[in-house]
Each structure stands twice: as structure tokens, then as C-alpha cells.
CSV table of C-alpha atoms and ligand atoms in Angstrom, one decimal:
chain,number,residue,atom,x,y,z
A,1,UNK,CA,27.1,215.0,-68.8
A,2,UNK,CA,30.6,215.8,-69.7
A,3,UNK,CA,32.4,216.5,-66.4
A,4,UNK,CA,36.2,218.2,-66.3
A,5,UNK,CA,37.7,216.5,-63.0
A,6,UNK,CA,40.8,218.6,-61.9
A,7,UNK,CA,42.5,217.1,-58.6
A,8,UNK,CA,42.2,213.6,-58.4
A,9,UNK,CA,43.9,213.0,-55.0
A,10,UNK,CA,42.5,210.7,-51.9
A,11,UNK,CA,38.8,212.7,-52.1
A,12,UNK,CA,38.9,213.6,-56.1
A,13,UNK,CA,39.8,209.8,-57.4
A,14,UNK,CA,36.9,207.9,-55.7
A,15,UNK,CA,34.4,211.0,-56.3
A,16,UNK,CA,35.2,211.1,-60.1
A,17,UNK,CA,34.9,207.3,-59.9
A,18,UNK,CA,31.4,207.4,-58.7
A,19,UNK,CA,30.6,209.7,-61.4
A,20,UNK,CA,31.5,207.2,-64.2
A,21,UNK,CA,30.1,204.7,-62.4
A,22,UNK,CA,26.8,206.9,-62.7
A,23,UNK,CA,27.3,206.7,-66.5
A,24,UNK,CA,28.8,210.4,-66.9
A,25,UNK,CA,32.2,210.9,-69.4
A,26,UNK,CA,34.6,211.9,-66.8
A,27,UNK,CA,37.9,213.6,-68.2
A,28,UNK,CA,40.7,214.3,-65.4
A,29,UNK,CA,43.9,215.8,-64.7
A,30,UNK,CA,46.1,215.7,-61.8
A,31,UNK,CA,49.8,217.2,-62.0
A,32,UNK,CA,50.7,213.5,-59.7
A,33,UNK,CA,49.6,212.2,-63.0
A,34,UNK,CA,47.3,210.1,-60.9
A,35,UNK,CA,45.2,207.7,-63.1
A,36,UNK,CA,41.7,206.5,-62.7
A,37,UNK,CA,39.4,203.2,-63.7
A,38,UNK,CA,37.4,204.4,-66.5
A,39,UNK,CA,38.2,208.5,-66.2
A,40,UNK,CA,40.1,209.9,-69.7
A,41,UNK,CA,43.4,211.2,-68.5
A,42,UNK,CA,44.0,214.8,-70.0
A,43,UNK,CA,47.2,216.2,-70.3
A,44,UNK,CA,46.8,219.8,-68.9
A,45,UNK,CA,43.4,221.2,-66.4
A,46,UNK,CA,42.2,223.4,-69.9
A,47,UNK,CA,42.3,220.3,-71.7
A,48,UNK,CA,39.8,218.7,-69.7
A,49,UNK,CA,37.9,221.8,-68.8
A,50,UNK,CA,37.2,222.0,-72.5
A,51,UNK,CA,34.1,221.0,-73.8
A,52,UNK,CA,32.5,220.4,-70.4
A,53,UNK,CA,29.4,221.0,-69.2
A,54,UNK,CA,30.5,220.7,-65.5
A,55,UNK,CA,33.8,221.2,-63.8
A,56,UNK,CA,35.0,220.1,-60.3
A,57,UNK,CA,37.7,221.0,-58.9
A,58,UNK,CA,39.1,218.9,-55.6
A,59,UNK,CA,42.4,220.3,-54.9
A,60,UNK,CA,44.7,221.2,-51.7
A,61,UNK,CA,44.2,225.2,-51.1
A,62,UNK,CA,43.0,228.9,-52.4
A,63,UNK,CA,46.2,229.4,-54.0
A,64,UNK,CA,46.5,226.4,-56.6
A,65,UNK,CA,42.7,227.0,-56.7
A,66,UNK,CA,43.0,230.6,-57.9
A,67,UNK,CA,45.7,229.7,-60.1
A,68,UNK,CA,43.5,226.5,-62.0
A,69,UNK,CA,41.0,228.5,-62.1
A,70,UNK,CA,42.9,231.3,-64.1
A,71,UNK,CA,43.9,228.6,-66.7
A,72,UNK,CA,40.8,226.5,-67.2
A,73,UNK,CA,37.8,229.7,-66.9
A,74,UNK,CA,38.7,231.0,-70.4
A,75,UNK,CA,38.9,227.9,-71.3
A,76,UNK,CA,35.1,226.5,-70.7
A,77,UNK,CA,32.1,226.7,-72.5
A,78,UNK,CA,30.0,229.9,-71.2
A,79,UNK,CA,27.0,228.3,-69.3
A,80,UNK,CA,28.9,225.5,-67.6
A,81,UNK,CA,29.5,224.8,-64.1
A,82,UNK,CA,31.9,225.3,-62.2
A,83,UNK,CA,32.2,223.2,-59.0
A,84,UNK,CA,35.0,224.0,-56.5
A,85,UNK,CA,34.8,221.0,-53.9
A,86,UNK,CA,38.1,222.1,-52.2
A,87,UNK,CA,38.4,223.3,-48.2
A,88,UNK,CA,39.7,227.0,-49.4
A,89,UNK,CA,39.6,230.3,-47.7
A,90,UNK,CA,36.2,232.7,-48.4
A,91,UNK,CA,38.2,235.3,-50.3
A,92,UNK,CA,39.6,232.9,-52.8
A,93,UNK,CA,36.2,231.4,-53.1
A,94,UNK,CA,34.6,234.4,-54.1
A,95,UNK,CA,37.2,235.8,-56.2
A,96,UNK,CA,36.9,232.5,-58.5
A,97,UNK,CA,33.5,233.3,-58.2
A,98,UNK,CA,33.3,236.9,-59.3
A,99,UNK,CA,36.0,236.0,-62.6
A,100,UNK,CA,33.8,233.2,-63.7
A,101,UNK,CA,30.6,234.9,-63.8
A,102,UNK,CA,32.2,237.2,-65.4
A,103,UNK,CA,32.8,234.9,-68.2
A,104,UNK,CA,29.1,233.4,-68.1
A,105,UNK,CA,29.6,230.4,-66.3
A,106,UNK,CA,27.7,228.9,-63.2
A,107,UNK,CA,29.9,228.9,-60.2
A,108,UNK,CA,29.2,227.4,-57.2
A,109,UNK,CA,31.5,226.5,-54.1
A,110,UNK,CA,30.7,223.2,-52.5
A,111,UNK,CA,33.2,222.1,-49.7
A,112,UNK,CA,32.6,218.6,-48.1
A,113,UNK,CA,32.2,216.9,-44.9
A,114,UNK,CA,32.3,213.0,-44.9
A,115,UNK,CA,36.1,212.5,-45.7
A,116,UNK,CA,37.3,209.8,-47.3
A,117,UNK,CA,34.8,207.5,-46.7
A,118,UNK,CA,32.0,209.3,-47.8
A,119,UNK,CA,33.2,210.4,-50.6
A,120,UNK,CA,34.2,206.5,-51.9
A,121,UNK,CA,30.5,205.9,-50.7
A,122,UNK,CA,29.0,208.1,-53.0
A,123,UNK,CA,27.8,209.6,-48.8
A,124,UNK,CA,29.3,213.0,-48.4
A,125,UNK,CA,27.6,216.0,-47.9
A,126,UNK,CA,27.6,219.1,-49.7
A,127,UNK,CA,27.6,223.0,-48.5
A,128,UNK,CA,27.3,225.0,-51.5
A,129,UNK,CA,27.5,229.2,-52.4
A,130,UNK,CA,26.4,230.2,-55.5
A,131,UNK,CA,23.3,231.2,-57.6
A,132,UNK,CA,20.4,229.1,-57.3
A,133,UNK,CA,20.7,228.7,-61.1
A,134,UNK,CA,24.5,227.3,-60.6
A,135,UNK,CA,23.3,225.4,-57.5
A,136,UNK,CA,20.6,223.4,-59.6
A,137,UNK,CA,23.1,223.3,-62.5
A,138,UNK,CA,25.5,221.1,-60.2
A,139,UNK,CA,22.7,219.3,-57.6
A,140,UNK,CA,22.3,215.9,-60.1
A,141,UNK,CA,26.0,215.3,-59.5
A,142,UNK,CA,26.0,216.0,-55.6
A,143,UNK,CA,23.3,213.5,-55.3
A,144,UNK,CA,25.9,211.0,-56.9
A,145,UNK,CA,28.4,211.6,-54.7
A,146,UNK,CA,26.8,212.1,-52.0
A,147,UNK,CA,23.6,211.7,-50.0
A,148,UNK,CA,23.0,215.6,-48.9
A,149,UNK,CA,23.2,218.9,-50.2
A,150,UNK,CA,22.8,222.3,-48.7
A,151,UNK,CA,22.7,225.4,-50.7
A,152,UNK,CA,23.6,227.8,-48.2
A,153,UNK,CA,23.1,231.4,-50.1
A,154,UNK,CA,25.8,233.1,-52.3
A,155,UNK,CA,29.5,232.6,-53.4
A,156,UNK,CA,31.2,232.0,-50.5
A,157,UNK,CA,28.7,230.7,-48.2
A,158,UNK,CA,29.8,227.1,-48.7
A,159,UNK,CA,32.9,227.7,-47.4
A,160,UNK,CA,31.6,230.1,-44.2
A,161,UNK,CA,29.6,226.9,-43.5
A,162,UNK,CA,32.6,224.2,-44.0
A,163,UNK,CA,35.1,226.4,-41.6
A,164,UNK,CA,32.2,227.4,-38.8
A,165,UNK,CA,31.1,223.6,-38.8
A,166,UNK,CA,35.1,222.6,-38.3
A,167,UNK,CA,35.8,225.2,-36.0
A,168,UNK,CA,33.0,223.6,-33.6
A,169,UNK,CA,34.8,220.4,-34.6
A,170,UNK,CA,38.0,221.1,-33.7
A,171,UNK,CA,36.9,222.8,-30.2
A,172,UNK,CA,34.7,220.0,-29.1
A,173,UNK,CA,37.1,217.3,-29.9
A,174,UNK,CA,39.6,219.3,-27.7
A,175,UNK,CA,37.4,220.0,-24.6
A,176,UNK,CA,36.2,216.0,-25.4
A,177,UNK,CA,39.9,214.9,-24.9
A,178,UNK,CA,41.0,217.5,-21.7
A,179,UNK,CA,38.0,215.7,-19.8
A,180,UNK,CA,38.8,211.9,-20.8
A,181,UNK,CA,42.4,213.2,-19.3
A,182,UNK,CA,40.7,214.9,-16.4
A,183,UNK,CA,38.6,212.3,-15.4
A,184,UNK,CA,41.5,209.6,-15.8
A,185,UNK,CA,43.1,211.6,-12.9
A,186,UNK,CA,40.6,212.0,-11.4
A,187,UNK,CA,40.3,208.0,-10.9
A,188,UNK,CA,36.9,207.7,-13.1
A,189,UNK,CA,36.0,204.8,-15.6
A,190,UNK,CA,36.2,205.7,-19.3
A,191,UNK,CA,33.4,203.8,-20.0
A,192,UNK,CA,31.7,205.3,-17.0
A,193,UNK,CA,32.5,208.9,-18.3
A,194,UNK,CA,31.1,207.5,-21.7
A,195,UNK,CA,27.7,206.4,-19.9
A,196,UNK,CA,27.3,209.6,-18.3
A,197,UNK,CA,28.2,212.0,-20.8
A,198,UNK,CA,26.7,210.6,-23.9
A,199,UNK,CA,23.4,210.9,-22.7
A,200,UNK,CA,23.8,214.2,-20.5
A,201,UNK,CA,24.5,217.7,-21.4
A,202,UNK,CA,27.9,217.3,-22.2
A,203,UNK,CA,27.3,214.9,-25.1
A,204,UNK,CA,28.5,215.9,-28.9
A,205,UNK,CA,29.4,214.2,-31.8
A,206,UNK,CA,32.9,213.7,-30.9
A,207,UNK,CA,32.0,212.0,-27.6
A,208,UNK,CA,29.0,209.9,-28.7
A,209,UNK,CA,29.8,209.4,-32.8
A,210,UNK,CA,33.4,209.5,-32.3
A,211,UNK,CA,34.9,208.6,-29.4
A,212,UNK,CA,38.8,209.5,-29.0
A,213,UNK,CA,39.0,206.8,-26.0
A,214,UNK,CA,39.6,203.0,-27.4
A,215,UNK,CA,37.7,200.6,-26.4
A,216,UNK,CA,35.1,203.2,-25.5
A,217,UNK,CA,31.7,204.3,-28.0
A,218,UNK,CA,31.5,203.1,-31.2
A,219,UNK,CA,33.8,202.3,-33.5
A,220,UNK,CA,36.5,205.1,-34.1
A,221,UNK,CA,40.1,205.9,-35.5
A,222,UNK,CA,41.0,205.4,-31.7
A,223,UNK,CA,40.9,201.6,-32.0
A,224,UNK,CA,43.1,201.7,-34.8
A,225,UNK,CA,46.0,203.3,-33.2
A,226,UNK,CA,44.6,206.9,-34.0
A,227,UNK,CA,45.2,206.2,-37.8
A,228,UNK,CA,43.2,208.7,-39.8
A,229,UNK,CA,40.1,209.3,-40.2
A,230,UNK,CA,40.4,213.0,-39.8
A,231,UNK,CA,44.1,213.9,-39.8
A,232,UNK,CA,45.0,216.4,-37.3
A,233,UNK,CA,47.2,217.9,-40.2
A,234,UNK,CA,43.3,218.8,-41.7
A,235,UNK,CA,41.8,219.9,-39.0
A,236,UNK,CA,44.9,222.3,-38.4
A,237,UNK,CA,44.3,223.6,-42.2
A,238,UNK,CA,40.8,223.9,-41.3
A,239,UNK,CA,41.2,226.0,-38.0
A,240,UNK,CA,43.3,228.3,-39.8
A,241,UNK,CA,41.0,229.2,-42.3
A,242,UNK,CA,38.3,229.6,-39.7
A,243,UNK,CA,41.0,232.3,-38.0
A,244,UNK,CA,41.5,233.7,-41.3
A,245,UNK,CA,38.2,234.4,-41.9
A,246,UNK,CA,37.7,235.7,-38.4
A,247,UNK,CA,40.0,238.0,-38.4
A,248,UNK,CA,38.9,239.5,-42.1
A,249,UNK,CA,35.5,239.8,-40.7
A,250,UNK,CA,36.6,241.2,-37.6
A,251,UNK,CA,34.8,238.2,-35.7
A,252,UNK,CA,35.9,237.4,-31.9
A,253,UNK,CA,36.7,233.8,-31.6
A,254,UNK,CA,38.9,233.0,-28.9
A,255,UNK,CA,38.1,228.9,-28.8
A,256,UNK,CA,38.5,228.6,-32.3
A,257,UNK,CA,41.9,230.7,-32.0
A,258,UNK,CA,43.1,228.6,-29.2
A,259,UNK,CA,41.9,225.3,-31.2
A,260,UNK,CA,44.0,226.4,-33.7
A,261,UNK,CA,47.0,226.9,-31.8
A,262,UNK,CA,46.6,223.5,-29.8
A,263,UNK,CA,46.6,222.0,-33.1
A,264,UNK,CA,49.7,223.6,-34.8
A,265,UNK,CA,51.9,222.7,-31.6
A,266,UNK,CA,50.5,219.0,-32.1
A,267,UNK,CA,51.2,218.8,-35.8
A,268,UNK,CA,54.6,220.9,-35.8
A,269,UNK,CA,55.8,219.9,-32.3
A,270,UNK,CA,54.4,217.2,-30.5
A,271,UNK,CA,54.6,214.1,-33.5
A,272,UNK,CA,50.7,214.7,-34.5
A,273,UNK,CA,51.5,215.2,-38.1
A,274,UNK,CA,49.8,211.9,-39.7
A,275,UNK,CA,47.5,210.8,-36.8
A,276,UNK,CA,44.2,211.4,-36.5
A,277,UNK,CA,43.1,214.5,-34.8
A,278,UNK,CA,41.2,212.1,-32.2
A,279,UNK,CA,44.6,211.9,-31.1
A,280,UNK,CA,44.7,214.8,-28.7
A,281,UNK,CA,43.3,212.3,-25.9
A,282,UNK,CA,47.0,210.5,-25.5
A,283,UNK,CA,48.8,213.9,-26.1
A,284,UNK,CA,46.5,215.4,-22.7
A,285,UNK,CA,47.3,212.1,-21.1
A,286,UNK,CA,50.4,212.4,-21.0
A,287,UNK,CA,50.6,216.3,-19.6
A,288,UNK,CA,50.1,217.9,-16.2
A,289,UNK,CA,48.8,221.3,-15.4
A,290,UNK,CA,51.8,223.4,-16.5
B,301,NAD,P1,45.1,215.3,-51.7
B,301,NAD,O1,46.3,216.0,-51.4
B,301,NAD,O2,45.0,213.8,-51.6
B,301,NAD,O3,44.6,215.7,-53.2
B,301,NAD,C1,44.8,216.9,-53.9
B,301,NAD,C2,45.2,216.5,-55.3
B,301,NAD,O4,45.4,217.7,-56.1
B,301,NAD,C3,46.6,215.8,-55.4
B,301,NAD,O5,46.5,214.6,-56.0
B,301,NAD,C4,47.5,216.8,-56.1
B,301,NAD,O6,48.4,216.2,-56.9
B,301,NAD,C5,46.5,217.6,-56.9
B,301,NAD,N1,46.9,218.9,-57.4
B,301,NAD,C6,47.7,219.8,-56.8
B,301,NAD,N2,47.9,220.9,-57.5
B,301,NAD,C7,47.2,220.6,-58.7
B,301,NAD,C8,47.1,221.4,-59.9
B,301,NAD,N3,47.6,222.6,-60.1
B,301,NAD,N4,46.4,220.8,-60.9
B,301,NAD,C9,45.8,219.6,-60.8
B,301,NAD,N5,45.9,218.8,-59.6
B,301,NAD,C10,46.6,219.3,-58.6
B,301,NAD,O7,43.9,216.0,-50.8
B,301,NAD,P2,42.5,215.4,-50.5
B,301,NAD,O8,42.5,214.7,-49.2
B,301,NAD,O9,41.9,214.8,-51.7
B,301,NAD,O10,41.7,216.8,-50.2
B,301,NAD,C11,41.3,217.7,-51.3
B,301,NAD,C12,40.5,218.8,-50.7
B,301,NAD,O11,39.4,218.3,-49.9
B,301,NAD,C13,41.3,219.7,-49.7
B,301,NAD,O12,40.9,221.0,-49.9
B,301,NAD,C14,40.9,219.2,-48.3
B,301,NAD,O13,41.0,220.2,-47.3
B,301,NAD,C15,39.4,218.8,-48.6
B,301,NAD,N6,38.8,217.8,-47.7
B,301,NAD,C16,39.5,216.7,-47.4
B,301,NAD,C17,39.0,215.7,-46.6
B,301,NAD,C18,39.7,214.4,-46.3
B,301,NAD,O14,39.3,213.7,-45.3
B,301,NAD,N7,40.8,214.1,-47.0
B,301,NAD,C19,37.7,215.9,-46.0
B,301,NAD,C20,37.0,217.1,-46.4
B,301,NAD,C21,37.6,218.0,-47.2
């Protein structure tokens, strides 16, 4: 195929790398003017949105996603894809959507989960919203990049799942770190707390897959001085577009809320900008009850 890559930043360069790797003529732009092995640099996102039969998109948020979207739609071949792998908000999802079905193209948004490992090992996994003639238009070049693919209904649905999945995230990784801190002052083992909880009720992915106490569980961005991984800076994005969503559906989420504030005083506040977002454990440690 002839793929349009527009975003080539720590997600976009290795997936677009995969995908010429696969044997598909990759033609990218990224206003960093970032280059990559063996994908044609285009000067402008129409210029390598032209001519292709699939387009992703891996950019930073709804807005510059709205506005590419506005410059390379008239720009692409009616009955082409067009893939939006970015974290954006529902609304911009589905008003990229709406304009380019409007001009005969096969939209589909497809946020990830995997980060930057996953998607350098061809591993992530895919939550798409689209039609299920888009969806099968672009599943060949999800199972490149990655090793799972969900097509979870229409425009916009990829993104529901992406910020419901992170809102979880975000809460469980907090209420995982306030017990570590708890059960420090409460004079109990880490390890011990690991033992127990990992195999009782209690147990979740950010105890058991990845621990926020070093030394403690597997292998995690803990023992390596909280570098990310996740960075908290994400997960903050992430929580805000579950709150923005929340509060245009009129949904009550009051975890998810508070997640999101706990976060934005750790990035703005408290030095969490940069680390990973495992790193609420020290940040508890170090507080008392006030
Ligand atoms: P990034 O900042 O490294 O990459 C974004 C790239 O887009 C940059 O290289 C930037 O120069 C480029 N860009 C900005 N405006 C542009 C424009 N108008 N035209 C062309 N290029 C433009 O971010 P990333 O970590 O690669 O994340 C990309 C998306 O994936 C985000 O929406 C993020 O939320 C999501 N995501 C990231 C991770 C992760 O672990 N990094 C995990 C899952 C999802």
C-alpha cells in the first residue's frame, strides 16, 4: 500500500518504521522535520496525503488534529483511509469523522495502548470507531503494528474506549500507591503487601504488571528511578479528556475527577512533570494526612 504518515514523533517514527519494514511505501511529514530510515520525507501533510491509499495520523491533540485534517481531507483520494491513531477528545474524533465521509473516504479512529514499546515492537493494541468497511480497510496495517485490534462500533468509540480504559488506569494506580504509603506506616513489608495483594481481591494490573514499589513485582519504571514508561504528563492528558467527555455526556465520575486533579497538582506542582506516573508512590510517601 501507499501509506501518508503525518506525526512522526516518539509513537509515529517507530510505527511508520514497522510499516516499511512490512514492505509498504511510507511517505511522512512532521513539522519537527523529523526524518526516518527508509520513510520519503514530504514537505507539507497534503503532500503526503496525496496519492494514498491509507493515512495515519499520530499527533499530540484534537486541535492540530482538526486542523491536519482540514488540510490533507480534500487532499486524498476518495475511498482511502483515514487512520487517526492519536489520544484526542470524542468530539474532535467524530467531527474528523463526519467531514471525511463526507468526502468519501474511510475514517476510522484507532487510539493505542502499549506506549512506546509496543509500538517499536510492532505489539500495540488498537481500539478503533468507524464503519466496518473503514475498520477492514485499515485492519492489515494494525496487525503490523500491532498484535490486537478491537473494532469497538462507530466514530468515536475508539476514543470512549482509550479514555474509559485510562480513567481506570489512572484511579487504580493512585489507590495502588496510597496503600503502599499506608501500609509503610503502618509498619508492613512491601514485598509482603505484594504477596498478599497480588493474589487477593485487591490485585490489578498496576499492582501485579506494574508495580510502583522498587524492588517489588516485576520489572517496572520503578526500578529505573520512575523514568517513563507512562509519563504522568500523559496520564494527566488522558484524565482530562476522560473529564471532558464526562461532563459532555453528563456522566458522574467522581474518581476519575479526583484522578485528574491528583495528577495536575503532581505535574504542575509537585516536580511530576517527566516521571513516570508510577511515581505517585514517593509523592504519598512523603505526605501525612493533611
Ligand atoms: P510526540 O509529541 O512525541 O509526537 C507528536 C509529533 O507530532 C511530534 O513529532 C510533532 O512534531 C508532530 N506534530 C505536531 N503538530 C504537527 C502538525 N501540524 N503536522 C505534523 N506533525 C505535527 O507524542 P507521542 O508520544 O508520539 O504521542 C502521539 C499521540 O499518541 C498522542 O496523542 C499521545 O497521547 C498518544 N499516545 C502516546 C503514548 C506514549 O506512551 N507516548 C501512548 C499511547 C498513546
Amino acid at each position: 500500500m501507499k501509506i501518508g504518515f503525518i506525526g512522526l514523533g516518539n509513537m509515529g517514527a517507530p510505527m511508520a518504521a514497522n510499516l516499511v519494514k512490512a514492505g509498504h511505501e511510507v511517505t511522512g511529514f512532521d513539522t519537527a522535520g523529523v526524518s526516518v530510515a527508509g520513510v520519503i520525507p514530504a514537505a507539507s501533510a497534503a503532500e503526503a496525503a496525496t496519492g494514498a491509499d491509507v493515512v495515519i495520523t499520530m499527533l499530540p491533540n484534537g486541535a492540530i488534529l482538526r486542523a491536519v485534517a482540514g488540510e490533507i481531507i480534500p487532499a486524498m483520494t476518495p475511498g482511502a483511509g483515514l487512520v487517526d491513531c492519536s489520544t484526542v477528545d470524542v468530539t474532535s474524533a467524530r467531527s474528523v469523522a463526519e467531514a471525511a465521509e463526507k468526502a468519501g473516504l474511510l475514517p476510522v479512529d484507532a487510539p493505542v495502548s502499549g506506549g512506546v514499546g509496543g509500538a517499536a515492537a510492532g505489539t500495540l493494541t488498537f481500539m478503533a470507531g468507524g464503519s466496518a468497511a473503514a475498520f477492514e480497510k485499515a485492519r492489515p496495517l494494525f496487525e503490523i503494528m500491532g498484535q490486537k485490534a478491537v473494532h469497538c462500533g462507530d466514530a468515536g468509540a475508539g476514543q470512549a474506549a482509550k479514555i474509559c480504559n485510562n480513567m481506570i488506569l489512572g484511579v487504580t494506580m493512585i489507590a495502588t500507591c496510597e496503600a503502599f504509603a499506608l501500609a509503610d506506616k503502618l509498619g508492613l513489608d512491601r514485598q509482603k503487601m505484594f504477596d498478599v495483594v497480588s493474589t487477593s481481591s485487591g490485585y490489578s494490573w498496576t499492582m501485579n504488571a506494574y508495580c510502583p514499589a522498587p524492588g517489588v513485582g516485576p520489572k517496572s519504571p520503578a526500578d529505573n528511578d520512575y523514568k517513563p514508561g507512562f509519563a504522568a504528563d500523559l496520564m494527566l492528558k488522558d484524565l482530562r479528556l476522560s473529564q471532558q467527555a464526562a461532563e459532555s455526556a453528563d456522566a458522574d465520575t467522581p474518581m476519575g475527577q479526583l484522578a485528574a486533579e491528583l495528577y495536575r497538582r503532581f505535574v504542575e506542582d509537585e516536580d511530576g512533570a517527566g516521571r513516570d506516573f508510577s511515581a505517585m508512590l514517593p509523592r504519598f510517601e512523603k505526605r501525612g494526612r493533611a
